[in-house]
Amino acid sequence: MTRAERGRIAFSFDGQTMQGAAGDTLAAALIANGVSLVARSFKLHRRRGIMGSGVEEPSALVTVGSGAHVEPNVRATDVFLYPGLVATSQNAWPSLALDIGAVNSLAAALIPAGFYYKTFFGPPSRWMLYERFIRRAAGLGRPPVLPDPDRYGHRSAFCDCLVVGGGPAGLRAAWDAVQAGQRVILVELDARAGGSLLAETVTIDGMPGAEWAAAMVERIRAGGGRVLLRTTAIAHWDDNFVQAVERRREPGEPGEGDAQVLWKLRAGRVVFASGGIERPLVFVNNDLPGVMLARAARELVLRHGVVPGQRAVIATSHDHAYRTAFALADAGVEVVAILDTRADPAGPVVAAARARFAVHADARVLRAVARGGRVGAVEALIGGTRMRLSADLLAMSGGETPVLHLHRQAGGALDYDAARGAFAPGAARQAHETHGAAAGIHALAAILPGATIADPLGTVTPPVAGPVWRGEVPGKAFVDFQNDVTTDDLALAQREGYVSVEHTKRYTTLGMATDQGKTGAMVALAQIADLRGLPLPEAGLTTFRPPYTPVTMGAFAGPARGEHAGPIRRLPLAAAHDAHHALWVPAGAWMRPRAYLQPGESLGAASLREARMVRASVGVVDVSSLAKFEIAGPDALKVVETVCATPVAKLAVGRGRYTLMLREDGMVMDDGTLWRLAEDRWLITSSTGGAARMARHLSYAMDILLSHPRAAVIEVSEHWAGLAVAGPRAVAVLAELTGEPVPAHMGLIDAVIAGVPVRLLAASYSGERAFEVHVAADAAAAVFAALVAAAQGAGGGLYGLDAMDHLRVEKGHVVIGAEADGRTTPADLGLGGMLRKAGGYIGWQGLTRPALANPAGRRQLVGLTATTGQPIPEGAMLVGQPGDDPAGHVTTSAPRVAGEGQIALGLLADGAGRHGETLLAWSPTRKQTVPVMVGAPLFYDAEGARYRD
Amino acid sequence: MLQIPCPHCGARNQEEFTYERTPDSVVRISDAPDAAMTTLYARANPRGEEQEIWVHLCGQWLQLTRDRLTHAIRDVVPL
């Protein structure tokens, strides 16, 4: 289909509406509309146009889309037109044509590579002034500030053969695999299959190359293979795990469903048919609009029907670029000359060219001369004579670099081919192989054995590298176009001692832009090798890291964003709490009731009211999220003794105790309660947040430490809902509901409430007489209703997490994560006396270390009282004077429940011996300094009278 | 993303497993304190093959013989 036969698509660039053709890239459409200035370069703000044809494009970066859909740094060659596409230029003010940033070019001598390491000395405040201007002076696009409204999917797939690249080699490999009965997936980053064929005039089996490619895709699909177009393989990981990003919509394009899909592919074997990327030649002003890679110019004509200039010079080091001369000439462009750097080019293609064009051997471009904002003339050295050729298009080719990024990520080796000045894929470490141009094989007859191939121009010789630039004329010769790195910068790096390629890269930022130096990396390497007087492979190569092309963050997040970023766990009684107007708060993955606000009540007022209600009458709180484990079997005691650091064996059946679980280094890892349900059956409860950790800890103890003892551990955290009933009226409430005597403090019984079997565990967290009621989660609603009704009847009601926290602070109970923060031993928390003297628990060895065993200097648990009644800021440092090194910090603060005032728990160096001291709780970030008095970490019922009936 | 052979479930993606430690870093309850701390903190760091204890989300503990340079898994033993 000719360009005229394709549908029209309206788009805009920098506010100007234009028309393109269906199938155009934005770049092709801009050129068709006569636009040659597309961007301003990163540092020097030089005029830039379109240089390449695909993802390797370094210069033509634009911002596409608007509002929340805006995407910066889009390569104009890698976005396909859709109706209403809005594109704007970047890094230019006030306009692309009249960019003030161009002054950077005038000052270029002052801002070579690494200039910022040598300038801007002085006080930090002066730097903050410079920084504001520097930030605006250089850059690429602006990042979006609105949340990404697009949806992104994740898909997994498996295949016997994954083919990366849909050019002739990839299509053939996929077809061969399909015919061999293998499951095949082929990924191609372009919108169409064909690869290099899309810029050629060959016919295969009687069809033009592009048509043959489309037909091959249909055959592969008909044979059961999966072909994903517009899909880029971005990374190759272990065991042939390859990630690929499929663009279902272009940047900024509106639509339904996933905008992009991240494919997670596991393949039996991988075929890399990723082709090669053309290299630029190095000469002064090789970055001007109108200076293009030869294949890109050819593709504009043959694929898009667009002519990028009127008078063309082709500059090349090998045969392939000659094809561009023929394509341009056939499209009506005047081909002024072909400049071949080789001394004696020969062969059928050269001969055919000589018959039609002026072909010069031993010819090198020295400088591209600007006229009217784009190239207007070419200064060349031809056989030793300087000549000036008038041209508005310079198609250059300094060889080809095989795309070996994924081969390298897969651990493959590289072999250097000195004849071509390029690396070839060496030994593979995983099950992968490289086909086609990526392996240095260009002849279609070799890639498609058995196919009938007609090439009007005859076979070309393999591409060879262009000559090294030695500054034959002064001026800027670019090796990295996107980061504005010139050959002068490379020489500077060498002079300053940044000799290795790793240092040169980081000092000059060579290859560190969003294009990862796809066009210029090997060219720069040749320059560096020449400066160092080394063969190129000895100059070294930097590491190829994923992703192969930039990937939007949303594609990695996939469906796990916003509310779906992680699982949300809802309590079995969530609906019942909602009916009581619970204010919910995330506690880890769980949503728990924080308080039950009455009309007009603030959160602080509600939680204090609830806490006082517990001390005065009775309260009910949901503790279902606590971790719970049952351990049973003849060796159950051994398991419990391994994990719990307190005495265990003498605990009688029907009794429980508070217990600690330590890490191997002796630090407190978790705490909870331990109950003996039967001779060989135990129940452990532990912290909500540590449930997964405790489950794994128990599994490790069972399988690794104890080598499968005669015992089983079952996690029953979700099996039992838990409701704590606490307060002086708790005994009366439960006795009435169960119809039997409640257990003594730290005892347990099985009972029935509202016809439902329950277990009552007499443990207290609040400091009042209390019971945990365990009931099967799916039967909990009736028990909850009965408990709440009875509590309300006794003058009490529901309480939430905040009230529970206030109550436990008064009693000095520690919380894992607050007081026990992974740096505290039991002794630090005042619990050293609780440890089992016979040892034999995880952590006993760690505790014997002198630094832990000696309490001197250790931060110990203390209670803090605000002497002025101000709330004590959590996390505040404990100091004598503001500015002192902290002697400790505030872990949890709370209002007093029994009485008035503000209290807190904290960790203070040698705190046990400092009761009575006055310190400051100092928080400079919150600008708060609160005087506090140090005391025992216990503010209520020191004798434990409340636990006795 | 390694593929790790769980003795119970077969070859599964690495994200389903949790690395624990090497078997020579396992501290036994019966170890004397000095030996225990040396075991815990002084780790070998071989440039090549080592044994590794992993656990699959099915609950199966396993020991791999894995090359830390090439990532190749040579052997797997259920624990």
GROMACS .gro file of C-alpha atoms in nm, chain A residues 156 158 237-239 241 264 266 429 642 664-665 696 699-701 703-708 839-846 848-849, chain B residues 1-4 13-15 18-21 25-33 36-37 40-41 53 55 59 61 69-71 79:
model
   64
  156SER     CA    1   0.285  -1.561   3.284
  158PHE     CA    2   0.565  -2.105   2.933
  237TRP     CA    3   1.720  -1.381   3.415
  238ASP     CA    4   1.813  -1.726   3.548
  239ASP     CA    5   1.681  -2.044   3.396
  241PHE     CA    6   1.316  -1.648   3.265
  264LYS     CA    7   0.686  -1.332   3.261
  266ARG     CA    8   0.984  -1.926   3.116
  429ARG     CA    9   2.577  -2.024   2.973
  642THR     CA   10   1.318  -2.491   7.219
  664GLU     CA   11   1.966  -1.660   6.819
  665ASP     CA   12   2.152  -1.341   6.911
  696ARG     CA   13   0.847  -1.997   6.003
  699SER     CA   14   0.884  -2.472   6.128
  700TYR     CA   15   1.261  -2.414   6.141
  701ALA     CA   16   1.276  -2.544   6.499
  703ASP     CA   17   1.240  -2.953   6.078
  704ILE     CA   18   1.594  -2.819   6.104
  705LEU     CA   19   1.684  -2.796   6.474
  706LEU     CA   20   1.485  -3.092   6.605
  707SER     CA   21   1.483  -3.295   6.278
  708HIS     CA   22   1.114  -3.385   6.273
  839GLY     CA   23   1.892  -2.285   7.912
  840GLY     CA   24   1.811  -2.506   7.615
  841TYR     CA   25   1.612  -2.240   7.426
  842ILE     CA   26   1.694  -2.054   7.106
  843GLY     CA   27   1.898  -1.749   7.204
  844TRP     CA   28   2.053  -1.877   7.528
  845GLN     CA   29   2.405  -1.863   7.383
  846GLY     CA   30   2.365  -1.510   7.246
  848THR     CA   31   2.594  -1.495   7.745
  849ARG     CA   32   2.795  -1.247   7.538
  950MET     CA   33   1.431  -1.567   3.895
  951LEU     CA   34   1.566  -1.913   3.961
  952GLN     CA   35   1.362  -2.225   3.910
  953ILE     CA   36   1.407  -2.429   4.226
  962ASN     CA   37   0.968  -2.003   4.073
  963GLN     CA   38   1.215  -1.859   4.321
  964GLU     CA   39   0.954  -1.614   4.455
  967THR     CA   40   1.260  -1.820   5.119
  968TYR     CA   41   1.633  -1.853   5.166
  969GLU     CA   42   1.725  -1.947   5.522
  970ARG     CA   43   2.101  -1.998   5.559
  974SER     CA   44   2.546  -2.164   5.989
  975VAL     CA   45   2.281  -2.358   6.182
  976VAL     CA   46   2.323  -2.296   6.554
  977ARG     CA   47   2.235  -2.608   6.757
  978ILE     CA   48   2.084  -2.569   7.105
  979SER     CA   49   2.365  -2.788   7.237
  980ASP     CA   50   2.644  -2.570   7.092
  981ALA     CA   51   2.868  -2.397   7.344
  982PRO     CA   52   2.827  -2.016   7.342
  985ALA     CA   53   2.746  -2.083   6.856
  986MET     CA   54   2.833  -1.719   6.794
  989LEU     CA   55   2.613  -1.759   6.352
  990TYR     CA   56   2.834  -1.469   6.246
 1002ILE     CA   57   1.881  -2.426   5.308
 1004VAL     CA   58   1.192  -2.340   5.247
 1008GLY     CA   59   0.631  -2.596   5.415
 1010TRP     CA   60   1.252  -2.747   5.383
 1018LEU     CA   61   2.872  -1.779   4.017
 1019THR     CA   62   2.659  -1.954   3.757
 1020HIS     CA   63   2.349  -2.001   3.979
 1028LEU     CA   64   1.520  -3.177   5.496
   0.00000   0.00000   0.00000
